[in-house]
């Protein structure tokens, strides 16, 4: 718990305590200290907190947490600050320059797991504030932790005063959304029709299988998985019952036992994606080498702060990125197989982790049991097809039918900015800059699960998905008043934007190859002379 005294802290004091190892962030006018036990037990994962050390996290904290949780946070307040009219002048989280705290010799010590590369340009794609992480080759024996200079942000192309204005306006918008009752879950009108749709898909798949219409059965099973993902998405954001235990239990049954995917992995991954959307180093949802690169920054073999590994841009990556715009839909159609891999890797890494959420480790073991059950019934379905050819067909079709979901997710972000504008950037500015909506007719909205309204979802992640349309009108009004872009494209136009982005990166790679070949040729000719 926090200290009883609530003295007035200066920015310098916050910086000193961070360098000493304290995990501090700003919530309204308060300095909140996150204990190591809280950091370990945070249901949203450790990384999501590390991104806000030294920053004003008020908008993000209130967007992702219930009022009950916010009240509990008051017990962790250790001081107060004077934010001022222009807002809190943020510090740069040590995590953004590769620093983390690890247990060494029985004590928590600073450890630099990667090295920062600061932008030498000041372009729209690589502003002066941009920091990318590269693999750290050699340990620096002289460095015992981050320096004061390393947690001082580089000059940003944004005005702190204007970003504070956006933040204040967003807080008012959040009050309007709450007062409008948009956090109330429409169980009957929203989920009623969906439950009917789930049952129709499941029953149709079963009946078709019994009649040995294996292709039809596989299509219906894939459709069921496709639709259930949207429900699991809501549960993962605590957007259904708004109770962690209830929502997590339901999501495990649907995701693990029926769908074969780990909801624990998805929540851990998805929370980070929401916080650092489209950041090449930090957002796992755009880290898809060797198959996709949406910015030339990936040519540098960046370090992923989420996966804790180098994203190597090797010869195979070079070949795949050169043709990524041509293979996009082929690869996306098989994306679900990669989700299985990520699910199992996550659960394996978590096997010895401390308790990650209230209720203990029951959720972890329920997931393990669910995946064992899924493998049992799904492999039985495949064997029951009668031949390996029919089983392979069933496997591919059932896993490819949900692929429009992956296309939709890609549309929402791939064509948007990947620049790092520094910790000065406000929550609403970042989400509007990196996210777009997919326009569709209400009659086919169920195919998108309501998540075609990604801009509003990113601003209000706990909002029940069936209320996103009503909330989007308020968000559009907010964006217009603040002079911010609210990006939205039709499905076809959105696909065109994504393919154009992929082709643009592929073309830059080609140009780099031409330049490199010319330089080699010039060097060889000079050597002959």
XYZ file of C-alpha atoms in Angstrom:
529
model
C 0.000 0.000 0.000
C 1.061 3.632 -0.346
C 2.697 5.741 2.294
C 0.351 7.698 4.602
C 1.952 11.061 3.822
C 0.997 12.754 0.571
C 3.716 15.369 0.185
C 4.112 17.540 -2.909
C 6.580 15.927 -5.293
C 8.632 17.663 -7.967
C 9.421 16.263 -11.384
C 13.020 15.889 -10.252
C 11.994 13.773 -7.282
C 9.871 11.518 -9.488
C 12.864 11.068 -11.803
C 15.206 10.234 -8.899
C 12.849 7.627 -7.487
C 12.426 6.009 -10.907
C 16.194 5.753 -11.315
C 16.333 4.144 -7.867
C 13.954 1.462 -9.128
C 10.469 2.673 -8.158
C 7.613 2.066 -10.608
C 5.754 5.389 -10.611
C 3.071 6.904 -12.797
C 0.773 9.922 -12.530
C -2.964 9.517 -11.954
C -4.724 12.890 -11.925
C -2.572 14.962 -9.526
C -1.229 11.952 -7.666
C 1.973 9.939 -7.832
C 1.107 6.239 -7.779
C 3.753 3.715 -6.766
C 3.334 0.174 -8.105
C 4.833 -2.382 -5.739
C 6.619 -5.406 -7.183
C 3.832 -7.679 -5.954
C 1.227 -5.548 -7.750
C 3.391 -5.473 -10.856
C 3.561 -9.282 -10.838
C -0.158 -9.738 -10.159
C -1.475 -7.144 -12.630
C -4.145 -8.905 -14.753
C -3.189 -6.776 -17.756
C 0.430 -7.912 -17.574
C 3.610 -6.247 -16.381
C 4.567 -4.628 -19.682
C 1.414 -2.516 -19.887
C 2.486 -0.714 -16.684
C 6.153 -0.347 -17.666
C 5.137 1.758 -20.676
C 3.803 4.490 -18.347
C 6.568 4.931 -15.797
C 7.091 8.664 -15.327
C 4.065 9.558 -17.442
C 0.553 10.836 -16.822
C -1.460 7.640 -17.331
C -4.819 9.036 -16.209
C -6.653 8.608 -19.512
C -5.348 5.087 -20.109
C -5.942 3.935 -16.523
C -9.530 5.176 -16.527
C -10.197 3.707 -19.965
C -9.029 0.226 -18.929
C -10.225 -0.010 -15.318
C -13.538 -0.030 -13.475
C -14.467 2.485 -10.794
C -13.947 -0.204 -8.171
C -10.354 -0.755 -9.301
C -9.698 2.988 -9.496
C -10.795 3.350 -5.875
C -8.351 0.633 -4.818
C -5.521 2.467 -6.570
C -5.875 5.356 -4.132
C -4.161 3.173 -1.544
C -0.997 3.205 -3.665
C -0.696 7.011 -3.841
C 2.624 8.168 -2.343
C 2.578 11.845 -3.227
C 0.981 14.667 -5.136
C 2.206 16.898 -7.931
C 1.336 20.259 -9.407
C 0.530 19.468 -13.019
C -0.017 23.066 -14.102
C -2.031 24.416 -17.012
C 0.134 22.802 -19.691
C -0.040 19.366 -18.072
C 2.564 17.010 -16.668
C 5.930 17.179 -18.450
C 6.473 13.435 -18.955
C 9.600 11.450 -18.379
C 10.651 8.718 -20.791
C 9.959 5.256 -19.362
C 13.217 3.295 -18.933
C 11.474 0.442 -20.751
C 11.527 2.553 -23.927
C 15.322 2.586 -23.929
C 15.645 -1.119 -23.202
C 15.886 -1.066 -19.376
C 14.005 -3.532 -17.164
C 14.288 -4.690 -13.561
C 15.389 -8.300 -13.034
C 16.306 -10.393 -10.027
C 20.079 -10.859 -9.942
C 21.909 -12.343 -6.958
C 18.646 -12.341 -5.047
C 17.984 -8.634 -5.608
C 16.093 -6.574 -8.146
C 18.597 -4.768 -10.360
C 18.510 -2.803 -13.575
C 19.212 -4.824 -16.701
C 19.457 -3.479 -20.240
C 17.942 -6.118 -22.514
C 18.224 -4.063 -25.723
C 19.860 -0.889 -26.963
C 18.006 2.227 -28.153
C 18.439 3.748 -31.581
C 17.500 7.416 -31.614
C 16.183 9.015 -34.779
C 18.724 11.086 -36.691
C 16.011 12.435 -38.965
C 13.002 14.614 -38.342
C 10.598 13.271 -40.918
C 6.970 12.278 -40.658
C 7.949 8.597 -40.673
C 10.889 8.992 -38.301
C 10.440 12.111 -36.123
C 13.105 13.375 -33.723
C 11.224 11.768 -30.835
C 11.382 8.257 -32.290
C 13.239 5.552 -30.372
C 13.538 2.038 -31.761
C 15.133 -0.875 -29.929
C 17.881 -3.025 -31.414
C 19.329 -6.286 -30.086
C 22.031 -5.720 -27.479
C 25.143 -7.624 -28.488
C 27.510 -7.008 -25.583
C 26.882 -6.290 -21.923
C 28.005 -2.866 -20.744
C 29.848 -3.520 -17.510
C 29.909 0.186 -16.648
C 26.149 0.714 -16.820
C 24.352 -0.002 -13.553
C 21.032 1.449 -14.701
C 19.460 4.190 -16.827
C 20.884 7.680 -16.500
C 19.015 10.912 -15.862
C 19.572 11.866 -19.506
C 18.064 8.592 -20.722
C 14.693 9.242 -19.086
C 14.514 12.749 -20.524
C 12.410 12.643 -23.724
C 13.856 13.916 -26.965
C 12.214 17.009 -28.477
C 8.801 16.035 -29.801
C 6.943 17.436 -32.815
C 3.931 17.943 -30.542
C 2.905 20.722 -28.186
C 2.460 19.623 -24.569
C -0.160 22.314 -24.113
C -2.245 21.117 -27.077
C -1.907 17.455 -26.050
C -3.109 18.404 -22.565
C -6.076 20.128 -24.177
C -6.897 16.912 -26.088
C -6.624 14.971 -22.837
C -8.980 17.298 -20.974
C -11.507 17.117 -23.801
C -11.260 13.310 -23.790
C -12.035 13.218 -20.061
C -15.197 15.202 -20.741
C -16.044 12.856 -23.608
C -15.578 9.880 -21.281
C -18.045 11.451 -18.831
C -20.597 11.878 -21.629
C -20.165 8.262 -22.734
C -20.622 7.027 -19.175
C -23.627 9.281 -18.513
C -25.262 8.021 -21.724
C -25.337 4.515 -20.256
C -23.074 3.137 -22.991
C -21.206 0.943 -20.492
C -24.445 -0.968 -19.826
C -24.356 -4.326 -21.566
C -27.369 -5.009 -23.870
C -27.676 -8.698 -22.975
C -31.014 -9.346 -24.660
C -30.880 -7.107 -27.739
C -27.114 -7.426 -28.225
C -26.112 -10.950 -27.283
C -29.522 -12.575 -27.778
C -29.295 -12.663 -31.600
C -25.625 -13.644 -31.350
C -26.303 -16.689 -29.181
C -28.888 -17.815 -31.758
C -26.254 -17.380 -34.476
C -23.695 -19.427 -32.497
C -26.191 -22.260 -31.998
C -27.149 -22.296 -35.671
C -23.506 -22.566 -36.730
C -22.768 -25.323 -34.185
C -25.907 -27.372 -34.984
C -25.385 -26.976 -38.741
C -21.778 -28.155 -38.450
C -22.832 -31.201 -36.400
C -25.699 -32.219 -38.688
C -23.600 -31.779 -41.841
C -20.835 -33.878 -40.299
C -23.297 -36.650 -39.459
C -24.332 -36.729 -43.110
C -20.658 -36.744 -44.137
C -20.949 -33.331 -45.766
C -17.511 -32.574 -44.433
C -16.887 -29.403 -46.441
C -20.158 -27.847 -45.270
C -19.457 -28.956 -41.701
C -15.982 -27.371 -41.810
C -17.418 -24.092 -43.150
C -20.005 -23.977 -40.352
C -17.404 -24.770 -37.677
C -15.131 -22.029 -39.052
C -18.072 -19.628 -39.020
C -18.721 -20.523 -35.380
C -15.092 -19.802 -34.461
C -15.243 -16.549 -36.429
C -18.319 -15.337 -34.540
C -17.206 -16.543 -31.102
C -14.009 -14.501 -31.364
C -16.038 -11.302 -31.084
C -17.714 -12.491 -27.887
C -14.349 -13.574 -26.465
C -12.956 -10.162 -27.386
C -15.655 -8.472 -25.274
C -15.036 -10.833 -22.365
C -11.286 -10.219 -22.536
C -11.940 -6.484 -22.173
C -14.354 -7.127 -19.268
C -17.061 -5.647 -21.459
C -19.828 -8.167 -20.734
C -20.413 -8.750 -17.010
C -17.624 -6.276 -16.074
C -16.468 -8.813 -13.473
C -13.006 -10.316 -14.022
C -13.793 -13.794 -12.704
C -17.058 -14.214 -14.618
C -15.753 -12.772 -17.878
C -12.500 -14.746 -17.738
C -14.304 -18.034 -17.000
C -16.692 -17.576 -19.929
C -13.887 -16.500 -22.260
C -11.811 -19.600 -21.419
C -14.733 -21.912 -22.166
C -15.344 -20.245 -25.533
C -11.749 -19.551 -26.607
C -9.844 -22.559 -25.225
C -12.399 -25.370 -24.923
C -14.279 -24.609 -28.148
C -11.764 -22.608 -30.209
C -8.401 -24.082 -29.209
C -6.815 -20.671 -28.533
C -5.526 -19.230 -25.260
C -7.519 -16.231 -24.093
C -4.767 -15.543 -21.555
C -2.324 -15.049 -24.417
C -4.788 -12.888 -26.319
C -5.494 -10.566 -23.363
C -1.785 -10.198 -22.578
C -0.965 -9.456 -26.211
C -3.990 -7.286 -26.915
C -3.536 -4.998 -23.908
C -0.040 -4.081 -25.083
C -1.334 -3.511 -28.619
C -3.910 -1.027 -27.319
C -1.325 0.885 -25.288
C 1.430 1.269 -27.910
C -0.574 0.878 -31.102
C 1.546 0.587 -34.253
C 4.916 1.080 -32.538
C 7.424 -1.074 -34.484
C 9.375 -2.062 -31.376
C 6.556 -2.457 -28.854
C 3.283 -3.435 -30.582
C 3.147 -7.232 -31.120
C 0.219 -6.869 -33.525
C 2.434 -5.403 -36.265
C 5.516 -7.551 -35.601
C 5.000 -10.127 -38.337
C 8.406 -10.727 -39.844
C 9.342 -12.615 -41.955
C 5.964 -12.288 -43.703
C 4.928 -8.637 -43.351
C 6.568 -5.267 -42.717
C 4.472 -2.096 -42.739
C 7.450 0.224 -42.279
C 11.075 0.144 -43.501
C 12.095 0.324 -39.833
C 11.804 -3.472 -39.749
C 14.708 -3.717 -42.213
C 16.988 -2.981 -39.210
C 16.238 -6.284 -37.430
C 14.533 -4.570 -34.515
C 14.189 -5.973 -31.009
C 10.666 -6.805 -29.827
C 10.117 -5.642 -26.244
C 7.051 -7.911 -26.098
C 8.485 -11.148 -27.473
C 11.962 -10.465 -26.009
C 13.751 -11.410 -29.202
C 15.303 -10.007 -32.345
C 13.018 -9.692 -35.358
C 15.716 -10.739 -37.813
C 15.490 -9.315 -41.282
C 17.282 -12.175 -43.039
C 17.355 -13.435 -46.608
C 14.003 -15.202 -46.292
C 12.431 -12.040 -44.837
C 13.887 -10.053 -47.719
C 12.262 -12.374 -50.230
C 8.876 -12.435 -48.473
C 8.671 -8.652 -47.926
C 9.488 -8.056 -51.589
C 6.283 -9.874 -52.562
C 4.186 -9.229 -49.428
C 1.517 -7.277 -51.292
C 0.996 -10.233 -53.624
C 0.916 -12.931 -50.917
C -1.059 -10.881 -48.382
C -4.391 -12.709 -48.671
C -2.785 -16.145 -48.952
C -0.833 -15.658 -45.730
C -3.750 -14.017 -43.927
C -5.976 -16.989 -44.789
C -3.647 -19.209 -42.742
C -3.164 -16.762 -39.867
C -5.130 -18.844 -37.347
C -2.386 -21.478 -37.332
C 0.030 -18.844 -36.062
C -2.404 -18.018 -33.248
C -2.211 -21.615 -32.055
C 1.560 -21.344 -31.892
C 1.468 -18.043 -30.009
C -1.099 -19.444 -27.559
C 1.020 -22.448 -26.659
C 4.228 -20.438 -26.407
C 2.542 -18.017 -24.011
C 1.185 -20.747 -21.758
C 4.585 -22.443 -21.711
C 6.287 -19.196 -20.653
C 3.681 -18.634 -17.954
C 4.079 -22.059 -16.344
C 6.353 -20.766 -13.571
C 5.117 -17.196 -13.391
C 3.637 -15.841 -10.134
C -0.114 -15.404 -9.760
C -1.211 -13.112 -12.560
C -4.718 -12.213 -11.503
C -7.137 -12.371 -8.623
C -8.515 -15.869 -8.112
C -5.071 -17.512 -8.263
C -3.879 -19.805 -11.027
C -7.223 -21.499 -11.660
C -7.537 -19.621 -14.953
C -4.178 -20.963 -16.165
C -5.037 -24.581 -15.396
C -8.544 -24.190 -16.813
C -6.915 -23.072 -20.048
C -4.568 -26.064 -20.064
C -7.506 -28.407 -19.465
C -9.480 -26.635 -22.174
C -6.765 -27.010 -24.790
C -6.332 -30.698 -23.957
C -10.094 -31.124 -24.389
C -10.034 -29.187 -27.667
C -7.265 -31.346 -29.073
C -9.213 -34.447 -28.057
C -12.474 -33.534 -29.774
C -11.017 -31.718 -32.789
C -8.526 -34.453 -33.709
C -11.416 -36.905 -33.293
C -13.392 -34.859 -35.815
C -10.474 -34.927 -38.265
C -9.967 -38.683 -37.885
C -13.675 -39.231 -38.370
C -13.480 -37.796 -41.896
C -12.338 -41.223 -43.072
C -9.181 -40.341 -45.014
C -6.205 -38.066 -44.585
C -7.224 -36.074 -47.682
C -10.669 -35.304 -46.258
C -9.169 -34.632 -42.825
C -6.675 -32.184 -44.332
C -9.485 -30.463 -46.223
C -11.510 -30.146 -43.011
C -8.480 -28.784 -41.154
C -7.739 -26.122 -43.765
C -11.319 -25.045 -44.444
C -12.362 -24.774 -40.791
C -9.281 -22.667 -40.029
C -9.435 -20.515 -43.159
C -13.108 -19.533 -42.905
C -12.399 -17.197 -39.901
C -9.699 -15.346 -41.900
C -11.890 -12.289 -42.719
C -11.440 -11.414 -39.049
C -7.679 -11.145 -39.566
C -8.168 -9.010 -42.666
C -10.386 -6.679 -40.653
C -7.830 -6.333 -37.854
C -5.127 -5.540 -40.389
C -7.316 -2.933 -42.094
C -7.704 -1.060 -38.826
C -3.987 -0.368 -38.401
C -1.644 -1.411 -41.230
C -2.127 1.736 -43.307
C -1.872 4.085 -40.333
C 1.142 5.898 -38.858
C 3.925 3.890 -37.204
C 5.855 6.939 -35.972
C 6.837 7.278 -32.312
C 5.821 10.782 -31.226
C 7.165 10.359 -27.701
C 5.522 10.341 -24.255
C 4.116 13.840 -24.782
C 1.446 12.421 -27.101
C -1.966 12.138 -25.471
C -4.033 8.988 -25.395
C -6.767 10.239 -27.781
C -4.268 11.705 -30.245
C -2.331 8.434 -30.441
C -5.419 6.261 -30.925
C -6.918 8.474 -33.633
C -3.562 8.695 -35.403
C -2.931 4.948 -35.523
C -6.428 3.502 -35.988
C -9.209 3.643 -38.555
C -12.792 2.416 -38.973
C -14.152 0.143 -41.674
C -17.424 1.467 -43.071
C -20.039 -1.214 -43.707
C -23.790 -1.549 -44.147
C -25.701 -2.409 -40.942
C -26.969 -5.630 -42.555
C -23.436 -7.081 -42.685
C -22.112 -5.524 -39.483
C -22.347 -8.929 -37.759
C -19.599 -10.200 -40.092
C -17.328 -7.589 -38.523
C -18.702 -8.286 -35.053
C -19.131 -4.556 -34.498
C -15.359 -4.191 -34.322
C -15.206 -2.340 -37.612
C -15.602 0.711 -35.320
C -12.007 0.368 -34.134
C -11.384 4.056 -33.427
C -14.110 4.210 -30.801
C -13.113 0.815 -29.445
C -9.512 1.952 -28.967
C -10.672 5.046 -27.097
C -13.127 3.069 -24.930
C -11.873 -0.547 -24.848
C -14.256 -1.683 -22.067
C -17.316 -0.407 -23.900
C -19.733 -3.201 -24.905
C -19.254 -3.724 -28.610
C -22.972 -3.311 -29.374
C -22.796 0.283 -28.092
C -19.824 1.321 -30.229
C -21.969 2.778 -33.029
C -23.783 5.170 -30.682
C -20.512 6.123 -29.027
C -18.835 6.715 -32.405
C -21.100 9.707 -33.065
C -19.771 11.330 -29.890
C -16.197 10.466 -30.854
C -16.569 12.001 -34.309
C -17.896 15.171 -32.717
C -14.936 15.182 -30.321
C -12.419 14.666 -33.153
C -13.916 17.533 -35.156
C -13.817 19.891 -32.175
C -10.185 19.004 -31.428
C -9.047 19.184 -35.046
C -8.121 15.486 -35.123
C -8.559 13.084 -38.025
C -11.191 10.374 -37.683
C -10.129 7.923 -40.385
C -12.684 5.614 -41.976
C -12.720 3.711 -45.245
C -15.041 1.288 -46.960
C -13.987 -2.357 -46.889
C -12.714 -2.323 -50.481
C -10.991 1.047 -50.130
C -9.454 -0.061 -46.816
C -8.025 -3.162 -48.469
C -6.579 -0.925 -51.144
C -4.918 1.262 -48.510
C -3.313 -1.765 -46.843
C -2.085 -3.263 -50.109
C -0.690 0.135 -51.079
C 1.208 0.345 -47.782
C 2.635 -3.164 -48.230
C 3.633 -2.420 -51.820
C 5.224 0.869 -50.760
C 7.475 -0.918 -48.259
C 8.290 -3.615 -50.840
C 9.239 -0.902 -53.356
C 11.525 0.780 -50.816
C 13.237 -2.549 -50.257
C 13.726 -2.901 -53.993
C 15.205 0.587 -54.230
C 17.590 -0.185 -51.386
C 18.715 -3.279 -53.262
C 19.323 -1.280 -56.451
C 21.331 1.337 -54.556
C 23.367 -1.350 -52.786
C 24.131 -3.104 -56.088
C 25.191 0.192 -57.649
C 27.519 0.946 -54.741
C 29.090 -2.503 -54.963
C 29.570 -2.114 -58.713
C 31.143 1.312 -58.219
C 33.475 -0.021 -55.539
C 34.585 -2.924 -57.765
C 35.274 -0.601 -60.696
C 37.271 1.731 -58.463
C 39.308 -1.244 -57.215
C 40.134 -2.339 -60.776
C 41.392 1.136 -61.582
